[in-house]
CSV table of C-alpha atoms in Angstrom, one decimal:
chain,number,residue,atom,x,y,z
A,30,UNK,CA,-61.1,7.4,19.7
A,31,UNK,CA,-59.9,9.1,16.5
A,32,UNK,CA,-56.9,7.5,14.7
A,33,UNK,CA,-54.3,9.7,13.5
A,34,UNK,CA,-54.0,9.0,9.5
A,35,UNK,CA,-50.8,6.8,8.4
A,36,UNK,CA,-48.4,8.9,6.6
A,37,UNK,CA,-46.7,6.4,4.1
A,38,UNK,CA,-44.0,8.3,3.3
A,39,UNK,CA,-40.6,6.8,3.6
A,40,UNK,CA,-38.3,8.1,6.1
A,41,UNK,CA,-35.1,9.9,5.0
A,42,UNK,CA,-31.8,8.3,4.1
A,43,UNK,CA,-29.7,7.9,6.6
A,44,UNK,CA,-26.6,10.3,6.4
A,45,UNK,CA,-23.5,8.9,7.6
A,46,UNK,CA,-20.2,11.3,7.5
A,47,UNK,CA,-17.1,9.6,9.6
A,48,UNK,CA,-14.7,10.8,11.8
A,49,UNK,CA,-12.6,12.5,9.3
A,50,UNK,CA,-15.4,14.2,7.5
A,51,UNK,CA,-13.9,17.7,8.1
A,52,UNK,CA,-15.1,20.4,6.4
A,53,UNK,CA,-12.0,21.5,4.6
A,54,UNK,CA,-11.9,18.2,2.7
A,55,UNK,CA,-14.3,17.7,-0.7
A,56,UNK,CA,-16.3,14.4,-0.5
A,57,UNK,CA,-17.1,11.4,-2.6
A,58,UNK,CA,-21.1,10.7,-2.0
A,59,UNK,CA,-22.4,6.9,-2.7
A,60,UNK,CA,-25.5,5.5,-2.3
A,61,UNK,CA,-25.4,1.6,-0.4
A,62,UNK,CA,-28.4,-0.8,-1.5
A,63,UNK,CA,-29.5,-0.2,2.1
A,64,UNK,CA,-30.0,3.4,1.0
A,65,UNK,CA,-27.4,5.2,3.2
A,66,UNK,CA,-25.6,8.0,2.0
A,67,UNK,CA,-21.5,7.6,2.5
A,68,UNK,CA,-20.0,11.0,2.4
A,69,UNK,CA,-16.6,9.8,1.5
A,70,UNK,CA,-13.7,12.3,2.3
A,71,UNK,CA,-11.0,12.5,-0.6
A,72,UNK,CA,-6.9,12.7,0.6
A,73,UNK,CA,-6.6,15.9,-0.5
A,74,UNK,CA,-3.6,17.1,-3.0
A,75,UNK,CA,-1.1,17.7,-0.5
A,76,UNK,CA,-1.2,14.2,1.5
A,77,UNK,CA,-0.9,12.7,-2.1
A,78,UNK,CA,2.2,15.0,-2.7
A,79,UNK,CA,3.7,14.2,0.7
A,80,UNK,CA,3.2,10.4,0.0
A,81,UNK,CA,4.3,10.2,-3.4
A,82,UNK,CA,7.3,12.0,-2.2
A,83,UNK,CA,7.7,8.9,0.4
A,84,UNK,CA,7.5,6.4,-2.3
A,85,UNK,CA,9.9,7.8,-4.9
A,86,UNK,CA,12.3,8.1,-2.0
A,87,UNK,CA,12.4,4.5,-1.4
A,88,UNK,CA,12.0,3.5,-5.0
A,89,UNK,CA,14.7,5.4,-5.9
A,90,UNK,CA,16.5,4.8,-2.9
A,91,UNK,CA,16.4,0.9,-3.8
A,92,UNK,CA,17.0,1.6,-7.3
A,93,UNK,CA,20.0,3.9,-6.6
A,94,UNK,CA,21.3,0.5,-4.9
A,95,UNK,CA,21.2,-1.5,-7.5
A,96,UNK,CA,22.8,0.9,-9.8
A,97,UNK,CA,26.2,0.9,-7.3
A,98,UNK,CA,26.0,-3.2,-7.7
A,99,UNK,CA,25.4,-3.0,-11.6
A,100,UNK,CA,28.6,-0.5,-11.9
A,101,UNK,CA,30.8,-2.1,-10.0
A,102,UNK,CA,29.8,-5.7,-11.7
A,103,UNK,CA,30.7,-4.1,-14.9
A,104,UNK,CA,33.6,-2.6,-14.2
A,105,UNK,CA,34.9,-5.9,-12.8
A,106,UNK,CA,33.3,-8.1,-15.9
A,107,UNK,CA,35.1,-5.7,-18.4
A,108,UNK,CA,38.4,-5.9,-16.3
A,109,UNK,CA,38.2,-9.3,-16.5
A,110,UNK,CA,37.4,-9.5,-20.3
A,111,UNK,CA,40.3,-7.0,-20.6
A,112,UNK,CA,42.7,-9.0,-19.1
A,113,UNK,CA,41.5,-12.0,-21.1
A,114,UNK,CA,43.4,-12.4,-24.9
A,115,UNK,CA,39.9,-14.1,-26.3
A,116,UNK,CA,37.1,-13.4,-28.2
A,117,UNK,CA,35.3,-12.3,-25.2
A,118,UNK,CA,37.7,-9.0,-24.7
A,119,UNK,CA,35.9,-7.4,-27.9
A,120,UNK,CA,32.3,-7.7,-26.7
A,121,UNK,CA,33.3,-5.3,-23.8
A,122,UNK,CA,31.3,-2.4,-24.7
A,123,UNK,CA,28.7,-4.8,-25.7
A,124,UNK,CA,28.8,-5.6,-22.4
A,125,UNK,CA,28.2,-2.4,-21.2
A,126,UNK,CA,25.6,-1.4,-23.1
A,127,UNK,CA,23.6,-5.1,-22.6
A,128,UNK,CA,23.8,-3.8,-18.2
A,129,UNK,CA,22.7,-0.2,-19.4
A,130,UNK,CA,19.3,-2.5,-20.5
A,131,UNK,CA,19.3,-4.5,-18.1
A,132,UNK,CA,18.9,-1.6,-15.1
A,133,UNK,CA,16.4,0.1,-17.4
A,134,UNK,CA,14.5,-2.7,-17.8
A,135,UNK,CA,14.7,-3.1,-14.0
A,136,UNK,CA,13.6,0.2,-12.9
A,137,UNK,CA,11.0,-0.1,-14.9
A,138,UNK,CA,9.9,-3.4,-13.3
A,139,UNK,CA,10.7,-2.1,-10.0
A,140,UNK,CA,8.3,0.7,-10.1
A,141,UNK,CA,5.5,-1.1,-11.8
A,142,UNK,CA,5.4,-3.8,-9.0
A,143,UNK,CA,6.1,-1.1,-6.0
A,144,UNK,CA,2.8,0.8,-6.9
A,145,UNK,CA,1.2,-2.0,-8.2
A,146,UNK,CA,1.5,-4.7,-5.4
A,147,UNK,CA,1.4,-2.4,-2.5
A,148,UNK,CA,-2.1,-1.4,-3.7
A,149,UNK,CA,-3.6,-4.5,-4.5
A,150,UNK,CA,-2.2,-6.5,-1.6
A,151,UNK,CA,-2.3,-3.8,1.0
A,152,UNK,CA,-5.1,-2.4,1.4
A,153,UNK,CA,-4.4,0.2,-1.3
A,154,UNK,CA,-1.6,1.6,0.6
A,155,UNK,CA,1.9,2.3,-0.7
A,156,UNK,CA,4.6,3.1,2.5
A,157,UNK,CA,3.6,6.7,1.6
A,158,UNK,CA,0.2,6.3,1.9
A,159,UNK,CA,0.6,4.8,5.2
A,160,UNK,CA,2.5,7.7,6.2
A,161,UNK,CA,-0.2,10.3,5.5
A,162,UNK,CA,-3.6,7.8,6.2
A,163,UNK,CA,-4.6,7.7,2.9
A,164,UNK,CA,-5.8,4.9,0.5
A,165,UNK,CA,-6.5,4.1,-3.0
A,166,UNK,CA,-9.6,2.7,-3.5
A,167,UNK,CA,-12.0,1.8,-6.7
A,168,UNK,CA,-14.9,4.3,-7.6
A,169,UNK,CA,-17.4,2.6,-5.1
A,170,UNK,CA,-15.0,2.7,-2.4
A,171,UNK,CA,-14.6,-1.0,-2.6
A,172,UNK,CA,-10.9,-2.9,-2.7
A,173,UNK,CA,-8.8,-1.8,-6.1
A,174,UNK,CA,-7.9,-5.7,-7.5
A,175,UNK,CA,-4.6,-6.5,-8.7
A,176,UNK,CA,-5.8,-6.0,-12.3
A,177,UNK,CA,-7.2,-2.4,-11.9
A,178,UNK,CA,-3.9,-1.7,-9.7
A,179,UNK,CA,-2.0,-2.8,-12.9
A,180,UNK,CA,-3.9,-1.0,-15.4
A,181,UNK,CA,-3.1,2.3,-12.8
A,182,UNK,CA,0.6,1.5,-12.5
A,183,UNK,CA,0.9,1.8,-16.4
A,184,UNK,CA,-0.7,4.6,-17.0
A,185,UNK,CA,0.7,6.4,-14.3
A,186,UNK,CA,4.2,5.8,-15.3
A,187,UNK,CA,3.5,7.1,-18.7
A,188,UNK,CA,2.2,10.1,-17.2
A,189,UNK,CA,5.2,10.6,-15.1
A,190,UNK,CA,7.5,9.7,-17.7
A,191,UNK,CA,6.4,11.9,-20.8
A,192,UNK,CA,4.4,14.7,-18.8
A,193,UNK,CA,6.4,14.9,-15.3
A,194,UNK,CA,3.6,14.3,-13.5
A,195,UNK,CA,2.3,18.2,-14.3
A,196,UNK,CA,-1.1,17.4,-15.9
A,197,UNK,CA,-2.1,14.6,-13.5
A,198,UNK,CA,-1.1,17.2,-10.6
A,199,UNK,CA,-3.1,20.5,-12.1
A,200,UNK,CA,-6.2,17.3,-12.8
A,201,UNK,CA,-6.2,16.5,-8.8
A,202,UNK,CA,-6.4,20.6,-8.2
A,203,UNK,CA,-9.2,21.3,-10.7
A,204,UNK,CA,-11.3,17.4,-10.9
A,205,UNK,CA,-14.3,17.0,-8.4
A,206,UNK,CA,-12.9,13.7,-7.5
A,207,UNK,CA,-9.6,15.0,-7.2
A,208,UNK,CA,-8.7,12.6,-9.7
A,209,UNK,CA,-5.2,11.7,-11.8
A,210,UNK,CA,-5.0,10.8,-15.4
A,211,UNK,CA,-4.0,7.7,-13.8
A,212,UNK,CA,-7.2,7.4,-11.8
A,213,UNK,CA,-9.3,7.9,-15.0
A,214,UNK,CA,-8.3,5.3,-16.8
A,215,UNK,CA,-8.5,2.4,-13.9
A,216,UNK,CA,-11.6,4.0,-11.7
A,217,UNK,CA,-9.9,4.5,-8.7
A,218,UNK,CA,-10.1,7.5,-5.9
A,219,UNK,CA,-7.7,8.3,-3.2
A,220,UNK,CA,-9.5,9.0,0.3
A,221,UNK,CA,-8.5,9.0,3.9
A,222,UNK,CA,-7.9,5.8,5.2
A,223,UNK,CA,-10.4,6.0,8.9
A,224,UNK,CA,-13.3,5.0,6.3
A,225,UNK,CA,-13.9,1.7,5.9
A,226,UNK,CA,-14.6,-0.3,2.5
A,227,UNK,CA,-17.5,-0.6,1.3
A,228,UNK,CA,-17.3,-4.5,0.4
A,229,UNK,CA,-19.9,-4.1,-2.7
A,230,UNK,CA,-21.9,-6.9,-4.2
C-alpha cells in the first residue's frame, strides 16, 4: 500500500471576525500568541460623536449644578460680610473672585475624573459609551489601566480646550485607527463593545 507523502506545512491562521464585524466598519487586525487573527471592529466616528455628546451633557449638567450652589453661596457670604461693620466686609470681592477659582478648579477636576474613572473602572465605558456599545480599549485590545486613562484624560482636555476638539475630530475621519490626538498619546482605540478583551500576557 502506497502512503500518501506528509505535507508539513502548517495550517492557516484561524480567522475570527465577531458578530459586529459588519462590512461598513474599518477593523483593527491583531495577532494572539495562539496565532489567531482578531479582526477588531472600530466605533466608528458617529457613535463617538453621539456618546461624547452624552457625556458633556451630564458633565455639564452636574457642573451647571454646582454653579447654581456656588452663586447663591456667594451672594449670601457677601450679604453677610456686607452687613457686617469688620474687616471681613472689604475682602468681599476677594471673595468672589477666590469661588470664581474654586468652580474652575472644580470643573476641571470634574471632568478629569468623569473620563478618567469611568474608563479605567468600567470597562472603558463612559455613560455615553454605554449608550452607543462602544469601548475604549488599549492598542492590543486589552483593559486601558487607570494610568493610561489618566494620561488620555489630560491630553484630551487640552485638545478640547485650545483646539475645540476640531483636529482630534478631522484625526478620527482621516487615521486608519480612527484615532484622536488623545488616543495617540496614551495607546488606546475605541471599538464596539460585543468583542471581548483580549486579556494579554
Amino acid at each position: 500500500m502506497t502512503v500518501p507523502p506528509s505535507d508539513d506545512r502548517q495550517p492557516p491562521p484561524i480567522n475570527h471576525k465577531g458578530p459586529s464585524a459588519a462590512r461598513d466598519y474599518q477593523h483593527h487586525t491583531i495577532w494572539t500568541p495562539e496565532m489567531v487573527q482578531l479582526d477588531i471592529p472600530f466605533a466608528g466616528v458617529a457613535r463617538r460623536f453621539i456618546a461624547r455628546l452624552v457625556d458633556e451633557f451630564l458633565v455639564w449638567g452636574f457642573i451647571l449644578g454646582l454653579l447654581v450652589v456656588s452663586v447663591y453661596s456667594g451672594i449670601f457670604l457677601a450679604a453677610l460680610l456686607e452687613s457686617q461693620s469688620t474687616v471681613l466686609g472689604r475682602f468681599r470681592d476677594e471673595l468672589f473672585l477666590l469661588i470664581l477659582i474654586a468652580v474652575v478648579l472644580a470643573v476641571l477636576v470634574i471632568k478629569f475624573i468623569y473620563y478618567a474613572c469611568f474608563h479605567a473602572f468600567n470597562n472603558g465605558q463612559t455613560p455615553g459609551k454605554m449608550v452607543t456599545n462602544i469601548r475604549l480599549v488599549t492598542d492590543r485590545v486589552g483593559r486601558a489601566n487607570l494610568w493610561t486613562c489618566c494620561i488620555r484624560s489630560v491630553v484630551d482636555f487640552i485638545d478640547m480646550a485650545l483646539l475645540s476638539g476640531v483636529i482630534s475630530f478631522l484625526m478620527i475621519l482621516v487615521h486608519k485607527q480612527e484615532k484622536r490626538i488623545a488616543d495617540l498619546a496614551s495607546g488606546t482605540i475605541v471599538i464596539l463593545n460585543d468583542v471581548p478583551p483580549n486579556p494579554g500576557p
